[in-house]
GROMACS .gro file of C-alpha atoms in nm:
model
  317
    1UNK     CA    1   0.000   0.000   0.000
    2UNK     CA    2   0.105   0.350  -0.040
    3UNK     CA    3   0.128   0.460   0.270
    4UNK     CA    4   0.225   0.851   0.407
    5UNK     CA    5   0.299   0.974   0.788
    6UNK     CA    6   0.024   0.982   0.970
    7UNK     CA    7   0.132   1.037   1.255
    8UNK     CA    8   0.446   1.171   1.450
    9UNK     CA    9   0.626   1.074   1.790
   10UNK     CA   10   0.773   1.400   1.974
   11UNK     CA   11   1.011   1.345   2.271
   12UNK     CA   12   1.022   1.707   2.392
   13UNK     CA   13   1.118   1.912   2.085
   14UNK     CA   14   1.269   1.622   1.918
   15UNK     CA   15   1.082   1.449   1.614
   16UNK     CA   16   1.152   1.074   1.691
   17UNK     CA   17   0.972   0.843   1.488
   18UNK     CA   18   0.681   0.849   1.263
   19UNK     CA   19   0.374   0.626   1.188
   20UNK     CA   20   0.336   0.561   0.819
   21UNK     CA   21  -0.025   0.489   0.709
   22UNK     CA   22  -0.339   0.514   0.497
   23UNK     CA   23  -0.694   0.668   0.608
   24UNK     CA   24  -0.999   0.769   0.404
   25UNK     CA   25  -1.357   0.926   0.551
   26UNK     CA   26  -1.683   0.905   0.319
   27UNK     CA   27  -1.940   1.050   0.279
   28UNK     CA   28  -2.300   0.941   0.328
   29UNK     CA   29  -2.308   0.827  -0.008
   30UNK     CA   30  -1.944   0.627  -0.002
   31UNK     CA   31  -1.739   0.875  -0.160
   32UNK     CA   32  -1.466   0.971   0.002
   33UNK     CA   33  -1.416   1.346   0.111
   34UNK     CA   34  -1.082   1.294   0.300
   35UNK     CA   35  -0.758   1.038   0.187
   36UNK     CA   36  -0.412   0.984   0.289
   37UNK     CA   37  -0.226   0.758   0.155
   38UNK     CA   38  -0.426   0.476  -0.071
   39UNK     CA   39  -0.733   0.384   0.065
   40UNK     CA   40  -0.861   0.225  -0.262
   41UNK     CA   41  -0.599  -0.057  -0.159
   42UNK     CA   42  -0.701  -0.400  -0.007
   43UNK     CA   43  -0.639  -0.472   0.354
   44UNK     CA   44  -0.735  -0.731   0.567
   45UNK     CA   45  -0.993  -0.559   0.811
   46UNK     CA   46  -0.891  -0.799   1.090
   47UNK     CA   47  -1.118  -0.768   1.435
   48UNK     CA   48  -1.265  -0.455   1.224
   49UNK     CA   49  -1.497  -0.679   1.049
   50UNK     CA   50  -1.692  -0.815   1.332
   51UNK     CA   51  -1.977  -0.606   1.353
   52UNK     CA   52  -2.043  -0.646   0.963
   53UNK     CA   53  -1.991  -1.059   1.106
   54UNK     CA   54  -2.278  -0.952   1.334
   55UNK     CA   55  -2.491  -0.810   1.057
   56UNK     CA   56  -2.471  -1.125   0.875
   57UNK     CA   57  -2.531  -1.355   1.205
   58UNK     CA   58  -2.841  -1.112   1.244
   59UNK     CA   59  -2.964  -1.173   0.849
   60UNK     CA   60  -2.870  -1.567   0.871
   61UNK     CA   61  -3.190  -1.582   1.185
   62UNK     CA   62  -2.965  -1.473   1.498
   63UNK     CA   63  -3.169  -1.369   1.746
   64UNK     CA   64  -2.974  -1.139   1.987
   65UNK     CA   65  -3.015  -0.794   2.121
   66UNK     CA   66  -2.828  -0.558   2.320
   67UNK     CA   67  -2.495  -0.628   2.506
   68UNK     CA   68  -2.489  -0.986   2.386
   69UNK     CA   69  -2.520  -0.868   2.006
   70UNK     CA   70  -2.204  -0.582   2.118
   71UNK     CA   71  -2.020  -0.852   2.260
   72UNK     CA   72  -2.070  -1.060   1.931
   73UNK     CA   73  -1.884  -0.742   1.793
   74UNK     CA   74  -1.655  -0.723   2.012
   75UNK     CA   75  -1.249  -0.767   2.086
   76UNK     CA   76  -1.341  -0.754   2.477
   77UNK     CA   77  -1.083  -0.726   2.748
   78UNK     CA   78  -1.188  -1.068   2.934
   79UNK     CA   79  -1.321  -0.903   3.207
   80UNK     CA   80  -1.567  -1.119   3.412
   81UNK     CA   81  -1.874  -1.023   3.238
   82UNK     CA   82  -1.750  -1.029   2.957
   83UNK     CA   83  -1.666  -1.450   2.959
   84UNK     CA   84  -1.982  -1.465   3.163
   85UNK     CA   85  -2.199  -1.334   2.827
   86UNK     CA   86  -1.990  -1.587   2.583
   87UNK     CA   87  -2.112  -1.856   2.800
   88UNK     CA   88  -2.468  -1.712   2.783
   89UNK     CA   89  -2.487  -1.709   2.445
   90UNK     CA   90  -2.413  -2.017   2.411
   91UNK     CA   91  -2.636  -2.148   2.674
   92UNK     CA   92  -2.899  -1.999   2.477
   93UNK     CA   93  -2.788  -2.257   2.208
   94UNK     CA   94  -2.760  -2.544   2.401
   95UNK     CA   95  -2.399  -2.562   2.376
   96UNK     CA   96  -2.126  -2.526   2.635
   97UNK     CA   97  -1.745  -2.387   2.591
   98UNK     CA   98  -1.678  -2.685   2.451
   99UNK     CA   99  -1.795  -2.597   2.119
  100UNK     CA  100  -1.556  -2.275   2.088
  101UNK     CA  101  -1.292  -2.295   1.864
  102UNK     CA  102  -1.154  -1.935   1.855
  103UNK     CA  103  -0.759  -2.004   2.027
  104UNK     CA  104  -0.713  -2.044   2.366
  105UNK     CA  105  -0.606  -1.745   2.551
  106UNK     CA  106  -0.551  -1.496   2.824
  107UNK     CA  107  -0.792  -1.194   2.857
  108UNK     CA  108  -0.677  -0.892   2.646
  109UNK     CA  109  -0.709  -0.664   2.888
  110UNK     CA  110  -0.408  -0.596   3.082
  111UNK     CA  111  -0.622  -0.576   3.482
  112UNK     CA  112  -0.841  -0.845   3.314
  113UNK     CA  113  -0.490  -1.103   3.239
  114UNK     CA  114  -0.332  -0.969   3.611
  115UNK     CA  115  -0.609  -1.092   3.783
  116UNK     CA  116  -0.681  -1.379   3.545
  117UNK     CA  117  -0.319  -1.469   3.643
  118UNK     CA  118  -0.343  -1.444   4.012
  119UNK     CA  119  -0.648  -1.665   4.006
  120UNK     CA  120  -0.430  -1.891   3.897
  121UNK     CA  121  -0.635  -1.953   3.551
  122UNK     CA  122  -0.471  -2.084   3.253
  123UNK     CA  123  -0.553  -1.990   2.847
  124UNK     CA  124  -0.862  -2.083   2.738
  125UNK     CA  125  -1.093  -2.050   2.449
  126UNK     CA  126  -1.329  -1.856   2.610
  127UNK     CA  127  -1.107  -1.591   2.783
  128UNK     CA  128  -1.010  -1.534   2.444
  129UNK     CA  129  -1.103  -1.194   2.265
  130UNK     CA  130  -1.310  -1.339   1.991
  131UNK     CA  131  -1.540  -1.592   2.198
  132UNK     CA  132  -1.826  -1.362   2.185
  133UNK     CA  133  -1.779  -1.378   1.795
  134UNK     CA  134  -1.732  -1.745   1.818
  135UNK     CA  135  -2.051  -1.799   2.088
  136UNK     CA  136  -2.259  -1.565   1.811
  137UNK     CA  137  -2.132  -1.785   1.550
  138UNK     CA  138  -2.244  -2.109   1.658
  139UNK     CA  139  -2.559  -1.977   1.792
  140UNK     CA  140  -2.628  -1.879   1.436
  141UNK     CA  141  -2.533  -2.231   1.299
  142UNK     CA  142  -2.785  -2.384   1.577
  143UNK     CA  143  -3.065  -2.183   1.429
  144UNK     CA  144  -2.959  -2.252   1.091
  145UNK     CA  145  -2.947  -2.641   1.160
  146UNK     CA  146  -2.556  -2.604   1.011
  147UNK     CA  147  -2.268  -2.787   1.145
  148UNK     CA  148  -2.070  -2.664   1.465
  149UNK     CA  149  -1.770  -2.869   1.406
  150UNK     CA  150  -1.668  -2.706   1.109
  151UNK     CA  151  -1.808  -2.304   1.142
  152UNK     CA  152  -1.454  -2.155   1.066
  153UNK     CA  153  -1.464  -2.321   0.721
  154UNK     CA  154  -1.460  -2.074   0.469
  155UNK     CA  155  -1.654  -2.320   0.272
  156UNK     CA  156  -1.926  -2.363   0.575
  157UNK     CA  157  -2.294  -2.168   0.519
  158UNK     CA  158  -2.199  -1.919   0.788
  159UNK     CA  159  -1.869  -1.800   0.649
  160UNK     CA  160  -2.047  -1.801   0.269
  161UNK     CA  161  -2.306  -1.594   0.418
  162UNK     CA  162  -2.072  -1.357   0.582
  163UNK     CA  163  -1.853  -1.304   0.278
  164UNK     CA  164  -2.167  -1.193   0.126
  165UNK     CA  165  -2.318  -0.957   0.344
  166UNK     CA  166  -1.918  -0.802   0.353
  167UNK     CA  167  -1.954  -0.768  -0.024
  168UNK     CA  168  -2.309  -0.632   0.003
  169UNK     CA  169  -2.198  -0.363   0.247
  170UNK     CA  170  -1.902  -0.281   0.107
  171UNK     CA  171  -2.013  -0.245  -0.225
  172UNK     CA  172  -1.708  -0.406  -0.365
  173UNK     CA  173  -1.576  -0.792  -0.389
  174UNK     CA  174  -1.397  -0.956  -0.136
  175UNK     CA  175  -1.035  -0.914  -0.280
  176UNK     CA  176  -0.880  -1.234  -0.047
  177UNK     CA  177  -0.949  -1.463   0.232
  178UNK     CA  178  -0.707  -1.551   0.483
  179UNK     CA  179  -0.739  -1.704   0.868
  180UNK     CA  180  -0.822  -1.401   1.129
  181UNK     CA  181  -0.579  -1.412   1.452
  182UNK     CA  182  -0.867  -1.676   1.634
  183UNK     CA  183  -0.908  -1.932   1.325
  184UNK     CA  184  -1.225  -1.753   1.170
  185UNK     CA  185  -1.220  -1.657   0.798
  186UNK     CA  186  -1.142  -1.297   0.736
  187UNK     CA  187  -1.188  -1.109   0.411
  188UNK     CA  188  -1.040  -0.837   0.274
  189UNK     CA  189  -1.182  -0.541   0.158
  190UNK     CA  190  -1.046  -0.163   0.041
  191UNK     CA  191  -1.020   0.056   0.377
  192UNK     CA  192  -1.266   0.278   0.155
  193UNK     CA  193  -1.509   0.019   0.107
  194UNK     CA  194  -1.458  -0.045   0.505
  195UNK     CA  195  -1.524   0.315   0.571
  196UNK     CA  196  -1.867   0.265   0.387
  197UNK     CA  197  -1.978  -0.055   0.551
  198UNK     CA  198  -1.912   0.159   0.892
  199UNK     CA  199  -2.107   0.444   0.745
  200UNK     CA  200  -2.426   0.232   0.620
  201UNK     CA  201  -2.415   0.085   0.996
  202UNK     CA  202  -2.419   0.406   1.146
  203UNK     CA  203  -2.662   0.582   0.935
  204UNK     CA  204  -2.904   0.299   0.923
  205UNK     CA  205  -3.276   0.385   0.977
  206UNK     CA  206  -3.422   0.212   1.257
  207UNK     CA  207  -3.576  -0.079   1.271
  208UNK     CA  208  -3.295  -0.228   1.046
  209UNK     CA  209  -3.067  -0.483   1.115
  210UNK     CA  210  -2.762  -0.285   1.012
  211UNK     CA  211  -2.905   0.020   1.317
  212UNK     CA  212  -2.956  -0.283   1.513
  213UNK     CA  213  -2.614  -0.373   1.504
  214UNK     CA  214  -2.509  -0.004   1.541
  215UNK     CA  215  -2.741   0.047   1.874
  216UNK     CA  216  -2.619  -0.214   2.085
  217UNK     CA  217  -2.227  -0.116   1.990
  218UNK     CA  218  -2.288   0.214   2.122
  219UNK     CA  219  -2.543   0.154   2.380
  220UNK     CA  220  -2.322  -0.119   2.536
  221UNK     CA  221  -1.961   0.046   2.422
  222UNK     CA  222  -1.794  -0.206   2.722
  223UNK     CA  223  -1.894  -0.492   2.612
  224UNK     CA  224  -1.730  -0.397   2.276
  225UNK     CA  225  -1.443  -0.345   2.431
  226UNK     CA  226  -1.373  -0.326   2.801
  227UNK     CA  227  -1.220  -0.114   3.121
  228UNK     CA  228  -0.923   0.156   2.974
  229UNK     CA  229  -0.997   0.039   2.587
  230UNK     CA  230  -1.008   0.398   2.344
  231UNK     CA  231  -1.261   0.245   2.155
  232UNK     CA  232  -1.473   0.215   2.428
  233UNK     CA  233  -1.411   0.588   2.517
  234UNK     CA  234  -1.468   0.703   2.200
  235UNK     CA  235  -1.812   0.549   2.142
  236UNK     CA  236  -1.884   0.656   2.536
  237UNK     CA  237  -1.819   1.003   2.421
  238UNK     CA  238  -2.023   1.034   2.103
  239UNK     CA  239  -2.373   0.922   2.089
  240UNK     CA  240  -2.466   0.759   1.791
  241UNK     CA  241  -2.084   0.639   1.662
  242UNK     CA  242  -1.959   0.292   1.638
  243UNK     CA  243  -1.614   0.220   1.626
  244UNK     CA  244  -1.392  -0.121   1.668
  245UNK     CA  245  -1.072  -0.158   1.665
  246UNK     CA  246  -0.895  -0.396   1.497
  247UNK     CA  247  -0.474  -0.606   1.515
  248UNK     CA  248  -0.216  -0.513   1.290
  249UNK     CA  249  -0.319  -0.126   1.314
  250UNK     CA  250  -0.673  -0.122   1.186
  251UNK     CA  251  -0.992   0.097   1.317
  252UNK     CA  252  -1.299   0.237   1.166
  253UNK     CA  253  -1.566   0.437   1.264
  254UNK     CA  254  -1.922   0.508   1.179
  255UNK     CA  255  -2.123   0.849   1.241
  256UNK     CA  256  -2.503   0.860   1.231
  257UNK     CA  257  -2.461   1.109   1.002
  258UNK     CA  258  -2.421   0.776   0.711
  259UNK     CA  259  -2.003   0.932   0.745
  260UNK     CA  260  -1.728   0.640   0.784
  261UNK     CA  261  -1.380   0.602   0.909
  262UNK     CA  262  -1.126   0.396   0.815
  263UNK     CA  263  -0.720   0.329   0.907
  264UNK     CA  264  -0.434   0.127   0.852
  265UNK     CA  265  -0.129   0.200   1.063
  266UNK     CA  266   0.154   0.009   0.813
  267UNK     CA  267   0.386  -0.094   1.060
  268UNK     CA  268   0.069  -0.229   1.264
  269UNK     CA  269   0.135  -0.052   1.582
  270UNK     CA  270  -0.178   0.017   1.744
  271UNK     CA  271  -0.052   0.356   1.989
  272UNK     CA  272  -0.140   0.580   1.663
  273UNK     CA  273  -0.512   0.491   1.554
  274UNK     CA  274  -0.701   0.682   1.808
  275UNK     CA  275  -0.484   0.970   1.779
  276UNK     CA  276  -0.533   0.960   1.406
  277UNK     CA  277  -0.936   0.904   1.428
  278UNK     CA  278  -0.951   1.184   1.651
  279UNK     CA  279  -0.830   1.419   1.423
  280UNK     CA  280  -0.967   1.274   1.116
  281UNK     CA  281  -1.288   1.315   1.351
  282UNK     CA  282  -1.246   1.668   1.397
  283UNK     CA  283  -1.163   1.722   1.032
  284UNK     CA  284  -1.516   1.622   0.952
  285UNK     CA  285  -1.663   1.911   1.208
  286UNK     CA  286  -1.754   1.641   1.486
  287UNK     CA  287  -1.739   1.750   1.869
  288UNK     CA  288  -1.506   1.483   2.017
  289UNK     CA  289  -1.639   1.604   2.362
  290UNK     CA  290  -1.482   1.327   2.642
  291UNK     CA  291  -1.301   1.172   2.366
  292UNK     CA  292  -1.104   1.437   2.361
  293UNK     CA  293  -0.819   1.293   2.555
  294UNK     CA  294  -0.784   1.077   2.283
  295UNK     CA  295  -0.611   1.296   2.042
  296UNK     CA  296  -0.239   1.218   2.154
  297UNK     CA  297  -0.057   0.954   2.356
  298UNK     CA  298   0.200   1.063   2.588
  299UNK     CA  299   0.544   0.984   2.485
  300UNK     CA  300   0.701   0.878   2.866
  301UNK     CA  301   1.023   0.930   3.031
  302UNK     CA  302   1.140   0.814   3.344
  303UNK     CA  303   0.722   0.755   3.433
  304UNK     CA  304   0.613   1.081   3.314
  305UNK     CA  305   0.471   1.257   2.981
  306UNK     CA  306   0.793   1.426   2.858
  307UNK     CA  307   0.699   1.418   2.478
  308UNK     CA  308   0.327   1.274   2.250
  309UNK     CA  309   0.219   1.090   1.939
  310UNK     CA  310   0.012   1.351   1.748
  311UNK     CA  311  -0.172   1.343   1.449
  312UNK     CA  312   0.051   1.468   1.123
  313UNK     CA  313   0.003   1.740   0.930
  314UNK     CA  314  -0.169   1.572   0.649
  315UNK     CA  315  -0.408   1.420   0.872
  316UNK     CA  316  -0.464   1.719   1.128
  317UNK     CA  317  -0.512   2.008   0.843
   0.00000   0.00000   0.00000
């Protein structure tokens, strides 16, 4: 990808490094009003995708509503209730953990893995980022009468349906399919066309499934994410906006307004997104209100804040 600075790391005075990267914002329509770098490029959305996973659980018969359907698009920290709703999703299945195939893990969440760790707990599939994706998933296939053995095929009726409510979404074909971080399929997209799948969530009349989706993200922004996560702040802050977060240095972000968001850091460092949605945020004329702590990262030395990651000039102007 063609990727420019995005974002610069100041200790003091001194420019020390930079974060390379691409980021696009569209319109209500899909066009995009804002690029750096080359967003028409294919990327693989990574954890980004979930919520357009949800949309197709929710199309494919899924019946589930508020914090379970956010934590079916979430990356959560592991915090208690956060395994606790995996486990009642699948419950409401008639399945137990033992159906989960997302990895075994440790919680995300750094206070989540500390106390996971003094409990003396080991990695499991349900402490694991993606179970709520996972307990959604076979949930779905229960419904559906599919298989549970084999749900991270991309050949299985769950995945096909998923590629095509991406597509649908997106407006544009899946460009390649590879295996997501916890064994799922995940397909990649342009970061515009992401930008417009966040947008169509967003801006989504109610009564929909894609403002269903969209609802429970932001009425339930912890169970999207968890204790200390940005993109839990950020949707906290702004009534109305989705955002997820996603590995190797993706985020996007939809605005009621039908606008989208979407970023690739290139060296997939994940200190730089927020700082860079924040501005891109405030480019578009949006009050970032409580978010606003968001729009740098202190730079530390010996403890304390002696420098910041800010937005660049191409992104902040």
């Amino acid at each position: 990808m063609g990727h420019e600075v995005v974002a610069e790391v100041w200790r003091g005075d001194f420019l020390e490094s930079v974060h390379h990267g691409t980021v696009v914002a569209t319109d209500a329509t899909g066009t995009p009003v804002l690029s750096v770098g080359r967003p028409g490029d294919v990327a693989f959305p990574r954890s980004s995708n979930k919520p357009l996973q949800a949309l197709a659980m929710l199309r494919s018969g899924l019946d589930l509503d508020g914090e379970l359907l956010a934590l079916a698009c979430a990356s959560h920290s592991g915090e208690d209730f956060h395994v606790e709703g995996a486990l009642r999703i699948l419950a409401g299945a008639g399945l137990t953990e033992d159906a989960l195939r997302c990895t075994p893990d440790l919680p995300l969440g750094e206070v989540a893995r500390a106390r996971h760790l003094a409990r003396g707990l080991d990695a499991a599939p349900k402490y694991m980022n993606c179970s709520g994706k996972h307990a959604a998933m076979l949930a779905t296939c229960v419904v559906n009468g599919w298989s549970t053995e084999d749900y991270l095929d991309p050949a299985h009726p769950l995945q096909v349906a998923t590629r095509a409510t991406i597509e649908d979404v997106a407006g544009e074909p899946v460009a390649q399919v590879g295996v997501d971080g916890c064994g799922a399929p995940i397909f990649a997209i342009s970061l515009t066309a992401l930008a417009r799948a966040f947008g169509l969530l967003a801006g989504a009349e109610e009564g929909t499934l894609e403002h269903r989706v969209a609802a429970a993200m932001n009425a339930f922004p912890q169970w999207v994410g968890g204790t200390g996560r940005d993109v839990t702040e950020l949707m906290d802050a702004l009534p109305g906006v989705i955002a997820k977060d996603g590995a190797e240095g993706v985020y996007a972000v939809g605005l009621p307004s039908g606008e989208g968001i979407a970023l690739k850091i290139a060296d997939g460092s994940s200190r730089a997104r927020a700082v860079v949605v924040v501005a891109v945020l405030k480019r578009l004329g949006v009050d970032v209100g409580k978010a606003a702590g968001l729009a740098t990262v202190p730079v530390l030395g010996h403890g304390r804040a002696v420098g910041a990651v800010r937005p660049s000039l191409a992104v902040a102007s």
